[in-house]
PDB file of C-alpha atoms in Angstrom:
ATOM      1  CA  MET Y   1     -22.566  44.892  45.975  1.00 39.00           C
ATOM      2  CA  SER Y   2     -22.167  48.443  46.292  1.00 47.00           C
ATOM      3  CA  PHE Y   3     -25.138  48.360  44.938  1.00 49.00           C
ATOM      4  CA  SER Y   4     -29.263  46.422  44.594  1.00 48.00           C
ATOM      5  CA  VAL Y   5     -31.266  45.806  41.770  1.00 48.00           C
ATOM      6  CA  LYS Y   6     -34.510  45.793  42.004  1.00 48.00           C
ATOM      7  CA  PRO Y   7     -36.449  44.867  38.558  1.00 48.00           C
ATOM      8  CA  SER Y   8     -40.054  45.357  39.227  1.00 43.00           C
ATOM      9  CA  SER Y   9     -42.812  46.926  38.023  1.00 43.00           C
ATOM     10  CA  GLU Y  10     -42.155  50.149  40.109  1.00 46.00           C
ATOM     11  CA  VAL Y  11     -38.668  50.420  40.265  1.00 45.00           C
ATOM     12  CA  ASN Y  12     -36.349  49.055  37.103  1.00 48.00           C
ATOM     13  CA  ALA Y  13     -33.086  51.116  38.338  1.00 46.00           C
ATOM     14  CA  ILE Y  14     -29.778  49.919  40.328  1.00 50.00           C
ATOM     15  CA  ARG Y  15     -29.029  51.804  43.762  1.00 49.00           C
ATOM     16  CA  ASN Y  16     -25.439  53.046  42.963  1.00 52.00           C
ATOM     17  CA  ARG Y  17     -23.290  53.704  47.067  1.00 52.00           C
ATOM     18  CA  VAL Y  18     -22.273  56.866  44.465  1.00 51.00           C
ATOM     19  CA  SER Y  19     -24.648  59.030  42.229  1.00 52.00           C
ATOM     20  CA  GLY Y  20     -28.573  57.426  43.582  1.00 55.00           C
ATOM     21  CA  ASP Y  21     -30.652  55.430  40.489  1.00 62.00           C
ATOM     22  CA  PHE Y  22     -29.673  54.067  37.671  1.00 66.00           C
ATOM     23  CA  ASP Y  23     -32.790  53.286  34.904  1.00 72.00           C
ATOM     24  CA  LEU Y  24     -31.836  49.542  34.032  1.00 74.00           C
ATOM     25  CA  ALA Y  25     -35.417  48.533  32.318  1.00 74.00           C
ATOM     26  CA  SER Y  26     -34.112  50.750  29.084  1.00 79.00           C
ATOM     27  CA  LEU Y  27     -30.686  48.967  28.107  1.00 84.00           C
ATOM     28  CA  PRO Y  28     -30.779  45.519  26.165  1.00 88.00           C
ATOM     29  CA  PRO Y  29     -31.247  42.186  28.476  1.00 87.00           C
ATOM     30  CA  PHE Y  30     -27.838  41.484  27.659  1.00 88.00           C
ATOM     31  CA  LEU Y  31     -25.807  44.614  28.953  1.00 89.00           C
ATOM     32  CA  ARG Y  32     -27.960  44.736  31.981  1.00 86.00           C
ATOM     33  CA  VAL Y  33     -26.230  41.044  32.906  1.00 87.00           C
ATOM     34  CA  LEU Y  34     -22.828  43.129  31.820  1.00 89.00           C
ATOM     35  CA  LEU Y  35     -23.308  45.712  33.865  1.00 86.00           C
ATOM     36  CA  THR Y  36     -23.850  43.301  36.973  1.00 82.00           C
ATOM     37  CA  THR Y  37     -21.906  40.560  36.887  1.00 80.00           C
ATOM     38  CA  ASP Y  38     -19.130  40.028  39.374  1.00 75.00           C
ATOM     39  CA  GLY Y  39     -17.427  37.520  36.318  1.00 74.00           C
ATOM     40  CA  THR Y  40     -15.273  38.278  33.862  1.00 79.00           C
ATOM     41  CA  VAL Y  41     -16.865  40.092  30.949  1.00 89.00           C
ATOM     42  CA  THR Y  42     -14.706  38.192  28.423  1.00 88.00           C
ATOM     43  CA  ASN Y  43     -16.521  35.332  28.460  1.00 87.00           C
ATOM     44  CA  ALA Y  44     -20.008  36.268  28.318  1.00 91.00           C
ATOM     45  CA  LEU Y  45     -19.191  38.452  25.347  1.00 94.00           C
ATOM     46  CA  GLU Y  46     -17.778  35.829  23.682  1.00 94.00           C
ATOM     47  CA  ALA Y  47     -20.305  33.049  23.874  1.00 93.00           C
ATOM     48  CA  PHE Y  48     -23.062  36.009  22.937  1.00 94.00           C
ATOM     49  CA  PHE Y  49     -21.645  37.422  20.057  1.00 95.00           C
ATOM     50  CA  TRP Y  50     -20.071  34.160  18.984  1.00 96.00           C
ATOM     51  CA  GLU Y  51     -16.425  35.142  18.560  1.00 96.00           C
ATOM     52  CA  ALA Y  52     -13.251  34.874  20.296  1.00 95.00           C
ATOM     53  CA  VAL Y  53     -12.744  38.147  21.951  1.00 93.00           C
ATOM     54  CA  ALA Y  54      -8.885  39.377  21.965  1.00 92.00           C
ATOM     55  CA  VAL Y  55      -7.684  41.724  24.759  1.00 89.00           C
ATOM     56  CA  GLU Y  56      -5.900  44.535  23.146  1.00 91.00           C
ATOM     57  CA  SER Y  57      -3.269  47.054  25.173  1.00 89.00           C
ATOM     58  CA  ILE Y  58      -3.820  50.444  24.775  1.00 93.00           C
ATOM     59  CA  ARG Y  59      -1.395  51.849  27.534  1.00 93.00           C
ATOM     60  CA  GLN Y  60       0.272  50.300  30.087  1.00 90.00           C
ATOM     61  CA  THR Y  61       1.682  52.853  32.947  1.00 92.00           C
ATOM     62  CA  GLU Y  62       3.773  52.512  36.247  1.00 91.00           C
ATOM     63  CA  MET Y  63       2.871  56.158  37.559  1.00 94.00           C
ATOM     64  CA  PHE Y  64       2.485  57.695  40.643  1.00 96.00           C
ATOM     65  CA  LEU Y  65      -0.565  58.854  41.592  1.00 95.00           C
ATOM     66  CA  ASP Y  66      -1.899  62.620  41.159  1.00 95.00           C
ATOM     67  CA  GLU Y  67      -4.840  61.779  43.601  1.00 95.00           C
ATOM     68  CA  ASP Y  68      -6.272  59.429  46.124  1.00 95.00           C
ATOM     69  CA  VAL Y  69      -8.064  56.456  44.652  1.00 94.00           C
ATOM     70  CA  PRO Y  70     -10.153  55.651  47.823  1.00 94.00           C
ATOM     71  CA  ASN Y  71     -11.673  52.197  46.747  1.00 93.00           C
ATOM     72  CA  LEU Y  72      -8.100  51.247  46.561  1.00 93.00           C
ATOM     73  CA  GLY Y  73      -7.091  52.983  49.165  1.00 92.00           C
ATOM     74  CA  LEU Y  74      -4.691  55.008  48.052  1.00 94.00           C
ATOM     75  CA  LYS Y  75      -3.128  58.197  48.769  1.00 95.00           C
ATOM     76  CA  SER Y  76      -1.683  60.578  46.457  1.00 95.00           C
ATOM     77  CA  GLY Y  77       1.868  59.394  45.230  1.00 95.00           C
ATOM     78  CA  ALA Y  78       0.865  56.200  46.028  1.00 94.00           C
ATOM     79  CA  SER Y  79       2.911  53.826  43.038  1.00 92.00           C
ATOM     80  CA  VAL Y  80       0.508  52.264  40.122  1.00 94.00           C
ATOM     81  CA  LEU Y  81      -0.108  50.179  37.057  1.00 91.00           C
ATOM     82  CA  SER Y  82      -2.290  52.150  35.501  1.00 94.00           C
ATOM     83  CA  ARG Y  83      -3.681  50.282  32.387  1.00 92.00           C
ATOM     84  CA  GLN Y  84      -6.222  51.178  29.035  1.00 94.00           C
ATOM     85  CA  VAL Y  85      -7.545  47.702  27.166  1.00 92.00           C
ATOM     86  CA  GLN Y  86      -9.925  47.424  24.719  1.00 94.00           C
ATOM     87  CA  LEU Y  87     -11.837  43.775  24.461  1.00 94.00           C
ATOM     88  CA  ARG Y  88     -12.211  43.384  20.345  1.00 96.00           C
ATOM     89  CA  GLY Y  89     -13.954  40.445  18.584  1.00 96.00           C
ATOM     90  CA  THR Y  90     -10.739  38.913  16.561  1.00 96.00           C
ATOM     91  CA  LYS Y  91     -13.595  37.785  13.490  1.00 97.00           C
ATOM     92  CA  SER Y  92     -16.106  41.066  12.782  1.00 97.00           C
ATOM     93  CA  GLU Y  93     -13.560  43.496  14.555  1.00 97.00           C
ATOM     94  CA  THR Y  94     -15.872  45.303  16.728  1.00 97.00           C
ATOM     95  CA  ILE Y  95     -14.628  47.331  20.266  1.00 97.00           C
ATOM     96  CA  TYR Y  96     -17.060  45.477  22.828  1.00 97.00           C
ATOM     97  CA  VAL Y  97     -15.240  47.118  25.634  1.00 96.00           C
ATOM     98  CA  LYS Y  98     -12.876  49.381  26.996  1.00 96.00           C
ATOM     99  CA  ALA Y  99     -11.607  49.146  30.212  1.00 94.00           C
ATOM    100  CA  ASP Y 100      -9.222  51.423  32.112  1.00 95.00           C
ATOM    101  CA  SER Y 101      -7.437  50.000  35.282  1.00 93.00           C
ATOM    102  CA  ILE Y 102      -5.915  50.943  38.182  1.00 95.00           C
ATOM    103  CA  ILE Y 103      -3.410  47.987  39.665  1.00 91.00           C
ATOM    104  CA  ARG Y 104      -1.650  48.219  43.121  1.00 92.00           C
ATOM    105  CA  PHE Y 105       0.929  46.337  41.160  1.00 83.00           C
ATOM    106  CA  ASN Y 106       3.182  45.499  44.847  1.00 84.00           C
ATOM    107  CA  LEU Y 107       0.542  43.222  46.119  1.00 82.00           C
ATOM    108  CA  LEU Y 108       0.843  40.718  43.363  1.00 78.00           C
ATOM    109  CA  SER Y 109       3.365  37.710  42.509  1.00 77.00           C
ATOM    110  CA  PRO Y 110       6.176  38.264  40.357  1.00 80.00           C
ATOM    111  CA  HIS Y 111       4.969  35.715  38.305  1.00 77.00           C
ATOM    112  CA  PHE Y 112       1.261  37.658  37.957  1.00 76.00           C
ATOM    113  CA  GLN Y 113       3.349  41.013  37.579  1.00 77.00           C
ATOM    114  CA  SER Y 114       5.744  38.872  35.061  1.00 78.00           C
ATOM    115  CA  ASP Y 115       1.989  38.579  33.400  1.00 75.00           C
ATOM    116  CA  LEU Y 116      -0.112  41.411  33.355  1.00 75.00           C
ATOM    117  CA  LYS Y 117       3.403  43.341  31.997  1.00 75.00           C
ATOM    118  CA  ALA Y 118       3.594  41.073  29.218  1.00 75.00           C
ATOM    119  CA  GLN Y 119       0.168  42.370  27.686  1.00 67.00           C
ATOM    120  CA  LYS Y 120      -1.415  39.210  26.341  1.00 65.00           C
ATOM    121  CA  LEU Y 121      -4.400  38.602  29.016  1.00 67.00           C
ATOM    122  CA  GLY Y 122      -6.685  40.490  30.647  1.00 72.00           C
ATOM    123  CA  VAL Y 123      -6.971  40.698  34.419  1.00 75.00           C
ATOM    124  CA  GLY Y 124      -9.497  38.162  34.741  1.00 71.00           C
ATOM    125  CA  GLU Y 125      -7.927  35.386  32.511  1.00 74.00           C
ATOM    126  CA  LEU Y 126      -4.734  35.703  34.636  1.00 74.00           C
ATOM    127  CA  LEU Y 127      -6.673  35.925  37.769  1.00 71.00           C
ATOM    128  CA  ARG Y 128      -8.077  32.808  36.711  1.00 74.00           C
ATOM    129  CA  ASP Y 129      -4.954  30.808  35.380  1.00 72.00           C
ATOM    130  CA  CYS Y 130      -3.247  31.585  38.720  1.00 68.00           C
ATOM    131  CA  GLY Y 131      -6.056  30.305  40.479  1.00 70.00           C
ATOM    132  CA  LEU Y 132      -6.068  33.833  42.615  1.00 70.00           C
ATOM    133  CA  GLU Y 133      -8.973  33.849  45.549  1.00 76.00           C
ATOM    134  CA  THR Y 134     -10.874  37.268  44.845  1.00 78.00           C
ATOM    135  CA  TYR Y 135     -14.054  38.735  44.403  1.00 84.00           C
ATOM    136  CA  ARG Y 136     -15.334  41.800  42.825  1.00 87.00           C
ATOM    137  CA  GLU Y 137     -17.471  44.600  44.071  1.00 88.00           C
ATOM    138  CA  ILE Y 138     -19.482  46.702  41.502  1.00 88.00           C
ATOM    139  CA  LEU Y 139     -18.869  50.093  42.895  1.00 89.00           C
ATOM    140  CA  ASN Y 140     -21.011  52.519  40.340  1.00 88.00           C
ATOM    141  CA  VAL Y 141     -22.725  51.681  37.259  1.00 87.00           C
ATOM    142  CA  GLY Y 142     -23.956  55.125  34.921  1.00 85.00           C
ATOM    143  CA  CYS Y 143     -24.008  56.308  31.359  1.00 84.00           C
ATOM    144  CA  ASP Y 144     -22.682  58.945  29.750  1.00 81.00           C
ATOM    145  CA  GLU Y 145     -23.890  62.525  29.255  1.00 74.00           C
ATOM    146  CA  GLY Y 146     -25.010  61.326  25.052  1.00 76.00           C
ATOM    147  CA  ALA Y 147     -26.146  58.174  26.473  1.00 74.00           C
ATOM    148  CA  GLN Y 148     -23.653  56.681  23.689  1.00 89.00           C
ATOM    149  CA  GLU Y 149     -21.747  54.431  26.281  1.00 91.00           C
ATOM    150  CA  VAL Y 150     -22.894  52.914  29.790  1.00 92.00           C
ATOM    151  CA  TRP Y 151     -19.982  52.081  32.121  1.00 92.00           C
ATOM    152  CA  ARG Y 152     -19.650  50.522  35.496  1.00 91.00           C
ATOM    153  CA  THR Y 153     -16.210  50.587  37.733  1.00 92.00           C
ATOM    154  CA  TYR Y 154     -15.619  47.744  40.159  1.00 92.00           C
ATOM    155  CA  ARG Y 155     -12.302  46.534  42.211  1.00 93.00           C
ATOM    156  CA  ILE Y 156     -11.175  43.083  42.674  1.00 89.00           C
ATOM    157  CA  VAL Y 157     -10.165  42.587  46.067  1.00 91.00           C
ATOM    158  CA  MET Y 158      -8.013  39.635  47.551  1.00 86.00           C
ATOM    159  CA  ASP Y 159      -7.130  38.468  50.645  1.00 85.00           C
ATOM    160  CA  HIS Y 160      -9.653  41.453  51.927  1.00 88.00           C
ATOM    161  CA  ARG Y 161      -7.633  43.543  50.260  1.00 89.00           C
ATOM    162  CA  PRO Y 162      -8.470  45.836  47.572  1.00 93.00           C
ATOM    163  CA  PHE Y 163      -5.812  45.686  44.389  1.00 89.00           C
ATOM    164  CA  ILE Y 164      -7.602  46.564  41.472  1.00 91.00           C
ATOM    165  CA  GLN Y 165      -9.928  49.238  40.609  1.00 95.00           C
ATOM    166  CA  ILE Y 166     -11.642  48.957  36.952  1.00 93.00           C
ATOM    167  CA  THR Y 167     -13.769  50.651  34.940  1.00 95.00           C
ATOM    168  CA  GLU Y 168     -15.453  49.418  31.550  1.00 94.00           C
ATOM    169  CA  HIS Y 169     -17.109  51.168  28.995  1.00 95.00           C
ATOM    170  CA  PHE Y 170     -20.030  49.230  27.210  1.00 95.00           C
ATOM    171  CA  PRO Y 171     -20.951  51.650  23.763  1.00 95.00           C
ATOM    172  CA  LEU Y 172     -24.736  51.563  23.715  1.00 92.00           C
ATOM    173  CA  ALA Y 173     -25.122  50.587  19.922  1.00 92.00           C
ATOM    174  CA  ILE Y 174     -23.714  47.216  19.701  1.00 94.00           C
ATOM    175  CA  PHE Y 175     -25.593  46.128  21.999  1.00 89.00           C
ATOM    176  CA  LYS Y 176     -28.969  47.263  21.105  1.00 85.00           C
ATOM    177  CA  LYS Y 177     -28.267  45.086  17.671  1.00 73.00           C
TER     178      LYS Y 177
END
């Protein structure tokens, strides 16, 4: 991982590679778990809030990058799939997470590409269903200026090649209830 969690009476922070320490102690416990897990968030949300969570596509576009994305080893002009989704409770209609992804589409199998374009499942669910061996590397965690949401950025690596970068935004008020 690119950061370390230090739960002690002296330091309650994540040491980020990019932005220094981020205080975890003030966050609700379940949100601390979501920010530091390297697993799929959807299942954890369903278990905690006890409702099905649907992945809703907001936007999905094949595009050329305007700037470099070093975490994926991509230079400006590279072709990617840009995707924005939200995870919404099917009963409560609560939006638990919004996520933005940059995907090196050309590294994926035609079957995975097709399923991703269909926009029916989240990336984590697709990876699990396809049986791909991957790991997640959390790159950074932080909060917005007004402390209304916290976020994390991570990348997913397959065959030692990073192919997806995801930034998830968690509305803080939902997790304080």
